[in-house]
Amino acid sequence: MSNPEATPEAGSEPQIRNAPCGLFPILAALGPGLVVIGSVMGSGELINTPHQAAKFGFVLLWAVILSCVIKYFLQIEIGRFTLAHRCTPFEAFSTLPFPKFRGTSWIGLAYMGVSLPTSLAFAGMTGATAGMMHSLIPLTDNAETSNTIWILIVAFVTWAILWRGVYAEMEKLIMILVLGFSISVVVAIFLIQGTEFRIGMSDLTKGMSFSLGKDPQLAAFAVISLMGALGATANELFMYPYWILEKGYADFTGPPESEGWQERTRGWIRILQVDVGLATFLTTIITAAYFLMGAAVLHSQGIEVKGTGVVDELSRMFTDSYGPWSRGLFLIGAFCTLFSTLIVGIAAFARMWGDMFVCLGTIPKDDAKGVRKVQRIAEAGYMIMIPVLAIYGGSIAKFLTRLILGPAEPGPDGEPAAETEIGPATLVIAGQYVSGLFCTPLLIFAICWLAFRTDKRVRMGTASAVCLVISVIAITACILISTVMNILG
């Protein structure tokens, strides 16, 4: 992961350099992709993926793998444009021939508006972390009160770390813990083969059959949610250029009119391809492992993943593989995964808001203090909104459901029907559903358009263009078909 509070020094001179060659120098130059892994390896993999596996079994394995792999070319192309034109996402979108407000493309503005509901995922992560902490250290005898207190504590600590900028001191330790935890899930796949939950070839074949199972309407909803949750999601694609700029890749290429610019830029694009490729590979392997574990252990036993103790329920994936002693290992790893994702995600969203106000002309681009002020205001705003949603999100959702649909029909015995519990997992999945349904199509449209407007000297080749178009068509088709099936049942 990268320090979410680091910002380039205003007025610093670009340091022109050629891209490294050789295995170890190339590995040492990687970085932005690790940030993507750090922000992706959170609620999507830890909560959404095993939740859907517990509900549907192996049948949606194809959607998990496709969601991770298919966005590779989109991530490459927004990175390529950033390197070639040394611009932020809002600056990039504002070059497109579409309506603008104060010189800023409607695409970026619409994205920021639509992205607000995806904060439900942050609320779900906060609630899940709080529920886990309650199971370890209950603060009161009343579980609801204890969860509420822990939600406020988690939110305050997150805000304090972002405000003080001390995350850099913790990030290496957290990165090691998250990576170790993620690898342990992959190891568990092999260990589980010696138990009653072993995974057979028939399970994998079923999972890759492109089926929606026995309940296609609910499965279609799950596919859209997974598309918005896994791999380089819409938010990660939008955020990726900020990490590229802060890593210095764009500065290393030098001015476009300088001698050797084309060769240097192509060299750093190759580094970018390795960076994204490694991130995509690791994300796919680890995410698939989460899904397979959830299907093998949770679905086979009919375990429902819901409520505030969602992380504790998910620990069954470890305890049924490694043994009861592994519960603590799972909870520590889960805490680091969710907490790091929360910090990196909010820090990135703060950058997006700062970038938007710069493009709107509200803040001068060279006013580093002004930009940082907006970022801090955005961080504080999220840390006020998130605990409110984490605490009252379920009640608000139930109220709106009753308001729109009316009271629930009584059951066969005349008693009022039981209401579905809306816990952290539901908030996470709802936020990622919005991301998959609205944010992803909006962003892939913009990135695809940008890819064909990149400087011709370093623009993608024919093979890459074909792969990009195919990936866009595949993502769009998955979302459209799933949406129609979800509506029509």
XYZ file of C-alpha atoms in Angstrom:
489
model
C 0.000 0.000 0.000
C 1.015 3.606 -0.368
C 0.719 6.359 2.145
C -2.753 7.835 1.620
C -1.645 11.113 3.107
C 1.406 11.666 0.923
C 1.164 14.460 -1.610
C 3.748 15.689 -4.103
C 5.567 18.832 -3.119
C 4.287 21.849 -4.967
C 6.741 23.199 -7.469
C 9.098 20.208 -7.239
C 11.213 19.639 -10.327
C 10.370 16.545 -12.408
C 13.015 13.834 -12.144
C 13.358 12.403 -15.639
C 14.525 8.786 -15.739
C 14.265 5.728 -17.934
C 12.174 2.767 -16.872
C 14.213 0.062 -15.108
C 15.118 -3.234 -16.732
C 15.632 -6.589 -15.075
C 13.429 -8.502 -12.675
C 14.428 -6.975 -9.349
C 14.660 -3.324 -10.517
C 11.200 -3.695 -12.106
C 9.733 -5.208 -8.936
C 11.265 -2.372 -6.903
C 9.556 0.186 -9.175
C 6.073 -1.263 -8.718
C 3.659 0.413 -6.355
C 0.296 1.780 -7.555
C -1.015 -1.725 -8.115
C -0.250 -2.587 -4.492
C -2.445 0.320 -3.439
C -5.235 -1.143 -5.563
C -4.744 -4.510 -3.849
C -4.776 -2.731 -0.492
C -8.076 -1.025 -1.251
C -9.645 -3.982 -3.086
C -8.757 -6.606 -0.457
C -11.466 -5.493 1.888
C -15.230 -5.635 1.930
C -15.498 -7.173 -1.548
C -13.280 -10.171 -0.857
C -13.837 -10.554 2.860
C -17.594 -9.923 3.054
C -19.359 -9.810 -0.318
C -17.585 -12.765 -1.956
C -18.070 -15.368 0.812
C -21.571 -13.976 1.473
C -22.598 -14.736 -2.121
C -20.785 -18.089 -1.959
C -22.697 -19.002 1.207
C -25.976 -18.111 -0.491
C -25.480 -19.578 -3.985
C -22.681 -22.123 -3.612
C -20.146 -22.623 -6.412
C -22.502 -21.481 -9.186
C -21.198 -17.874 -9.390
C -17.465 -18.691 -9.517
C -17.424 -17.539 -13.151
C -18.725 -14.095 -12.134
C -16.030 -13.767 -9.449
C -13.166 -14.564 -11.835
C -14.611 -12.486 -14.666
C -15.096 -9.483 -12.338
C -11.412 -9.596 -11.359
C -9.766 -10.288 -14.727
C -11.865 -8.365 -17.229
C -10.958 -4.860 -15.982
C -7.220 -5.307 -16.676
C -7.270 -3.427 -19.986
C -9.412 -0.608 -18.571
C -6.901 -0.059 -15.775
C -4.004 -0.116 -18.233
C -5.602 2.478 -20.496
C -6.481 5.015 -17.822
C -2.918 4.583 -16.551
C -1.507 5.028 -20.067
C -3.463 8.267 -20.542
C -2.219 9.549 -17.182
C 1.409 8.835 -18.138
C 1.110 10.321 -21.614
C -0.738 13.496 -20.588
C 0.325 13.893 -16.914
C -3.198 14.666 -15.759
C -5.644 13.685 -13.042
C -8.925 11.852 -13.812
C -11.001 15.059 -13.754
C -8.524 16.782 -16.090
C -8.605 13.715 -18.355
C -12.410 13.519 -18.531
C -12.602 17.253 -19.201
C -10.709 16.706 -22.479
C -13.610 14.661 -23.825
C -16.081 16.363 -26.220
C -19.048 16.287 -23.857
C -21.032 18.960 -22.003
C -19.076 20.706 -19.256
C -19.838 22.801 -16.213
C -17.190 25.445 -15.483
C -14.794 23.532 -17.729
C -15.385 20.231 -15.933
C -16.873 17.243 -17.745
C -20.298 16.055 -16.635
C -18.845 12.529 -16.433
C -16.635 13.350 -13.452
C -19.377 15.347 -11.734
C -21.964 12.618 -12.310
C -19.548 10.002 -11.036
C -18.990 11.870 -7.770
C -22.738 12.214 -7.272
C -23.454 8.566 -8.010
C -20.505 7.441 -5.863
C -22.081 8.850 -2.681
C -24.431 5.856 -2.205
C -21.418 3.555 -2.455
C -20.475 4.913 0.979
C -22.866 2.250 2.231
C -19.981 -0.157 1.689
C -17.778 1.918 4.039
C -20.609 1.903 6.578
C -20.849 -1.864 6.233
C -17.090 -2.233 6.759
C -17.276 -0.029 9.860
C -20.211 -2.004 11.216
C -18.505 -5.328 10.519
C -15.312 -4.160 12.225
C -17.302 -2.915 15.214
C -19.210 -6.208 15.431
C -15.944 -8.108 15.392
C -14.490 -5.915 18.135
C -17.626 -6.458 20.221
C -17.179 -10.228 19.939
C -13.615 -9.829 21.224
C -14.086 -7.004 23.743
C -17.757 -6.357 24.628
C -18.025 -2.898 26.167
C -21.487 -3.419 27.691
C -23.841 -6.318 28.311
C -26.167 -4.923 25.654
C -24.816 -6.038 22.255
C -26.511 -3.227 20.309
C -25.082 -0.553 22.611
C -21.620 -2.133 22.514
C -21.701 -2.267 18.704
C -22.724 1.390 18.538
C -19.845 2.432 20.816
C -17.379 0.413 18.760
C -18.681 1.995 15.529
C -17.964 5.443 16.966
C -14.513 4.334 18.163
C -13.582 2.843 14.776
C -14.789 5.983 12.972
C -12.875 8.300 15.311
C -9.633 6.303 15.089
C -9.888 6.215 11.282
C -10.442 9.970 11.118
C -7.562 10.617 13.568
C -5.134 8.514 11.505
C -6.122 10.340 8.319
C -5.935 13.755 9.996
C -2.587 13.159 11.701
C -1.064 11.386 8.725
C 0.427 8.599 10.872
C -0.749 5.854 8.534
C 2.695 5.790 6.907
C 4.121 4.470 10.175
C 1.616 1.609 10.178
C 1.227 0.762 6.516
C 4.134 -1.686 6.147
C 3.003 -3.729 9.125
C -0.599 -3.685 7.924
C 0.451 -4.612 4.375
C 2.372 -7.633 5.702
C -0.591 -8.708 7.843
C -3.095 -8.273 5.006
C -0.866 -10.139 2.549
C -0.215 -12.909 5.051
C -3.906 -13.166 5.844
C -4.828 -13.303 2.161
C -2.232 -15.977 1.430
C -3.512 -17.982 4.392
C -6.912 -18.179 2.649
C -5.216 -19.703 -0.399
C -3.372 -22.203 1.867
C -6.717 -23.069 3.494
C -7.990 -24.229 0.090
C -5.349 -26.963 0.105
C -5.869 -27.840 3.764
C -9.606 -28.176 3.297
C -9.049 -30.943 0.757
C -8.331 -33.265 3.683
C -11.683 -32.522 5.326
C -15.325 -33.254 4.585
C -15.516 -29.889 2.814
C -13.054 -30.769 0.042
C -13.637 -29.172 -3.342
C -14.069 -31.505 -6.312
C -13.715 -31.000 -10.039
C -17.512 -31.171 -10.380
C -17.773 -28.118 -8.081
C -15.351 -26.148 -10.260
C -17.129 -27.234 -13.445
C -20.447 -26.130 -11.969
C -18.926 -22.796 -10.993
C -17.633 -22.118 -14.511
C -20.864 -23.024 -16.309
C -22.018 -19.367 -16.598
C -25.234 -20.290 -14.815
C -27.308 -18.285 -12.345
C -28.477 -21.347 -10.425
C -31.917 -22.017 -9.006
C -32.747 -18.390 -8.188
C -31.701 -16.354 -11.249
C -33.279 -13.114 -10.019
C -31.264 -12.988 -6.785
C -28.182 -14.330 -8.557
C -28.449 -11.555 -11.160
C -28.424 -9.004 -8.327
C -25.340 -10.769 -6.922
C -23.532 -10.632 -10.288
C -23.961 -6.844 -10.501
C -22.787 -6.482 -6.906
C -19.719 -8.653 -7.566
C -18.973 -6.660 -10.723
C -18.949 -3.524 -8.578
C -17.012 -5.120 -5.715
C -14.195 -7.222 -7.122
C -10.923 -6.569 -8.893
C -10.224 -2.999 -9.921
C -13.697 -1.657 -9.175
C -14.986 1.629 -10.588
C -13.602 3.468 -7.568
C -10.175 1.807 -7.901
C -10.088 2.619 -11.627
C -10.913 6.250 -10.858
C -8.326 6.388 -8.068
C -5.496 4.633 -9.925
C -4.181 7.771 -11.704
C -3.692 9.523 -8.336
C -1.393 6.738 -7.150
C 0.486 6.817 -10.486
C 1.045 10.561 -10.169
C 2.158 10.296 -6.543
C 4.514 7.424 -7.350
C 6.179 9.767 -9.867
C 5.750 7.708 -13.035
C 4.403 10.681 -15.009
C 7.256 12.955 -13.883
C 9.814 10.315 -14.892
C 8.697 10.539 -18.537
C 9.513 14.264 -18.774
C 7.769 16.867 -20.988
C 6.180 15.426 -24.173
C 8.360 17.669 -26.351
C 11.620 16.493 -24.721
C 14.081 14.227 -26.479
C 13.480 10.519 -25.857
C 10.013 11.086 -24.393
C 8.359 8.395 -26.504
C 10.871 5.701 -25.496
C 10.750 6.685 -21.808
C 6.958 6.745 -21.764
C 6.689 3.369 -23.461
C 9.157 2.018 -20.909
C 7.064 3.244 -17.980
C 3.908 1.913 -19.652
C 5.579 -1.523 -19.601
C 6.192 -1.057 -15.868
C 2.537 -0.101 -15.567
C 1.492 -3.279 -17.375
C 3.548 -5.410 -14.984
C 2.153 -3.478 -12.007
C -1.469 -3.959 -13.103
C -0.851 -7.538 -14.216
C 0.597 -8.547 -10.850
C -2.229 -6.815 -8.982
C -4.846 -8.514 -11.198
C -3.237 -11.948 -10.777
C -2.985 -11.736 -6.983
C -6.473 -10.269 -6.644
C -8.003 -13.016 -8.796
C -6.266 -15.862 -6.950
C -7.109 -14.539 -3.486
C -10.693 -13.589 -4.362
C -11.364 -16.979 -5.926
C -9.960 -18.591 -2.768
C -12.373 -16.587 -0.590
C -15.272 -17.635 -2.799
C -14.325 -21.321 -2.880
C -13.878 -21.384 0.903
C -17.264 -19.745 1.387
C -18.986 -22.175 -0.968
C -17.267 -25.252 0.457
C -17.659 -24.449 4.166
C -20.566 -22.030 4.575
C -22.948 -23.051 1.777
C -22.541 -26.769 2.425
C -23.649 -26.236 6.029
C -26.421 -23.763 5.247
C -24.714 -21.026 7.274
C -26.224 -17.566 6.696
C -23.850 -14.620 6.757
C -25.756 -11.708 8.256
C -26.062 -9.505 11.302
C -23.425 -7.433 13.096
C -21.313 -10.527 13.793
C -20.724 -11.140 10.085
C -16.909 -11.375 10.417
C -17.188 -13.826 13.308
C -19.544 -15.949 11.202
C -17.068 -15.875 8.320
C -14.325 -17.156 10.645
C -15.898 -20.598 10.134
C -13.992 -20.668 6.830
C -10.793 -20.854 8.913
C -11.889 -22.807 11.965
C -13.355 -25.608 9.832
C -10.069 -25.811 7.877
C -7.267 -25.057 10.335
C -9.055 -25.763 13.601
C -10.575 -23.653 16.442
C -7.222 -22.006 17.209
C -7.353 -20.139 13.884
C -10.333 -17.964 14.863
C -8.011 -15.375 16.400
C -5.794 -15.401 13.284
C -8.833 -14.805 11.091
C -10.159 -11.944 13.222
C -6.762 -10.179 13.338
C -6.365 -10.509 9.569
C -9.948 -9.407 8.976
C -9.459 -6.331 11.146
C -6.308 -5.302 9.268
C -7.989 -5.938 5.909
C -11.132 -3.934 6.654
C -9.342 -1.154 8.529
C -6.685 -0.589 5.859
C -9.346 -0.598 3.136
C -11.390 1.946 5.061
C -8.405 4.293 5.409
C -7.107 3.946 1.844
C -10.614 4.227 0.367
C -11.573 7.393 2.243
C -8.172 8.977 1.541
C -8.651 8.300 -2.172
C -12.177 9.717 -2.193
C -10.823 12.841 -0.483
C -8.371 13.235 -3.372
C -11.214 12.893 -5.844
C -13.163 15.719 -4.175
C -10.044 17.898 -4.073
C -9.390 17.227 -7.755
C -13.006 18.093 -8.614
C -12.868 21.489 -6.893
C -9.558 22.286 -8.590
C -11.084 21.504 -11.996
C -14.138 23.619 -11.166
C -11.778 26.528 -10.508
C -12.766 26.827 -6.841
C -9.160 26.190 -5.761
C -5.999 27.083 -7.713
C -4.119 23.966 -8.803
C -0.900 25.146 -7.174
C -2.616 25.893 -3.842
C -1.473 22.771 -1.985
C -2.870 24.015 1.340
C -6.268 24.739 -0.192
C -6.425 21.302 -1.793
C -5.420 19.642 1.463
C -8.104 21.644 3.298
C -10.785 20.308 0.948
C -9.438 16.791 1.388
C -9.639 17.087 5.170
C -13.177 18.455 4.993
C -14.139 15.515 2.754
C -12.528 13.031 5.155
C -14.387 14.576 8.101
C -17.640 14.501 6.129
C -17.247 10.806 5.370
C -16.391 10.056 8.991
C -19.612 11.766 10.101
C -21.790 10.126 7.457
C -20.351 6.601 7.758
C -21.117 5.937 11.462
C -24.629 7.390 10.996
C -25.249 4.932 8.154
C -23.596 2.104 10.089
C -25.845 2.696 13.111
C -29.106 3.750 11.472
C -28.733 2.397 7.915
C -30.876 -0.664 8.627
C -33.656 1.370 10.218
C -33.616 3.905 7.372
C -33.789 1.122 4.775
C -36.727 -0.546 6.548
C -38.576 2.774 6.818
C -38.101 3.525 3.110
C -39.194 -0.009 2.197
C -42.406 0.358 4.187
C -42.974 3.849 2.765
C -42.595 2.701 -0.843
C -43.998 -0.834 -0.711
C -46.305 -0.558 2.284
C -46.388 -2.882 5.289
C -45.344 -6.479 4.797
C -48.095 -8.989 4.041
C -48.980 -11.235 7.002
C -47.794 -14.826 6.926
C -50.042 -17.894 6.463
C -50.730 -17.993 10.193
C -51.914 -14.386 10.200
C -48.867 -13.202 12.098
C -46.821 -10.235 10.731
C -44.092 -11.419 8.382
C -40.582 -11.285 9.812
C -38.525 -8.423 8.391
C -35.196 -9.127 6.771
C -32.295 -8.149 8.991
C -30.202 -5.380 7.467
C -26.687 -5.721 8.823
C -23.160 -4.752 7.696
C -23.078 -7.348 4.908
C -26.309 -5.951 3.432
C -24.920 -2.395 3.492
C -21.689 -3.535 1.825
C -23.528 -5.425 -0.918
C -25.996 -2.558 -1.484
C -23.164 -0.031 -1.875
C -21.278 -2.301 -4.258
C -24.466 -2.992 -6.234
C -24.817 0.763 -6.863
C -21.172 0.862 -7.914
C -21.645 -2.030 -10.333
C -24.906 -0.744 -11.787
C -24.058 2.954 -12.233
C -20.398 3.818 -11.524
C -18.829 0.985 -13.546
C -20.713 1.653 -16.840
C -20.110 5.402 -16.554
C -16.387 4.948 -16.020
C -15.757 2.258 -18.636
C -17.449 4.494 -21.204
C -15.119 7.390 -20.299
C -11.952 5.260 -20.182
C -12.707 3.607 -23.523
C -13.171 7.030 -25.116
C -9.938 8.311 -23.550
C -7.986 5.290 -24.781
C -8.587 6.269 -28.405
C -7.545 9.883 -27.695
C -4.188 9.072 -26.059
C -1.113 10.616 -27.707
C -0.603 8.609 -30.920
C 3.087 8.067 -30.137
C 2.250 5.845 -27.168
C -1.330 4.813 -27.933
C -2.374 1.160 -27.538
C -1.821 -1.245 -30.414
C -4.491 -3.066 -32.405
C -4.429 -6.171 -30.188
C -4.855 -4.094 -27.020
C -7.669 -2.096 -28.629
C -9.531 -5.288 -29.554
C -9.097 -6.668 -26.018
C -10.289 -3.374 -24.525
C -13.426 -3.291 -26.671
C -14.179 -6.958 -25.919
C -13.799 -6.359 -22.179
C -16.110 -3.321 -22.326
C -18.724 -5.289 -24.294
C -18.485 -8.208 -21.842
C -18.866 -5.999 -18.751
C -21.766 -4.087 -20.314
C -23.499 -7.306 -21.386
C -23.148 -8.826 -17.887
C -24.611 -5.732 -16.254
C -27.458 -5.320 -18.782
C -28.480 -8.990 -18.786
C -28.262 -9.205 -14.999
C -30.298 -5.999 -14.619
C -33.054 -7.260 -16.950
C -33.186 -10.631 -15.209
C -33.238 -8.906 -11.815
C -36.190 -6.755 -12.881
C -38.148 -9.384 -14.759
C -37.239 -12.295 -12.496
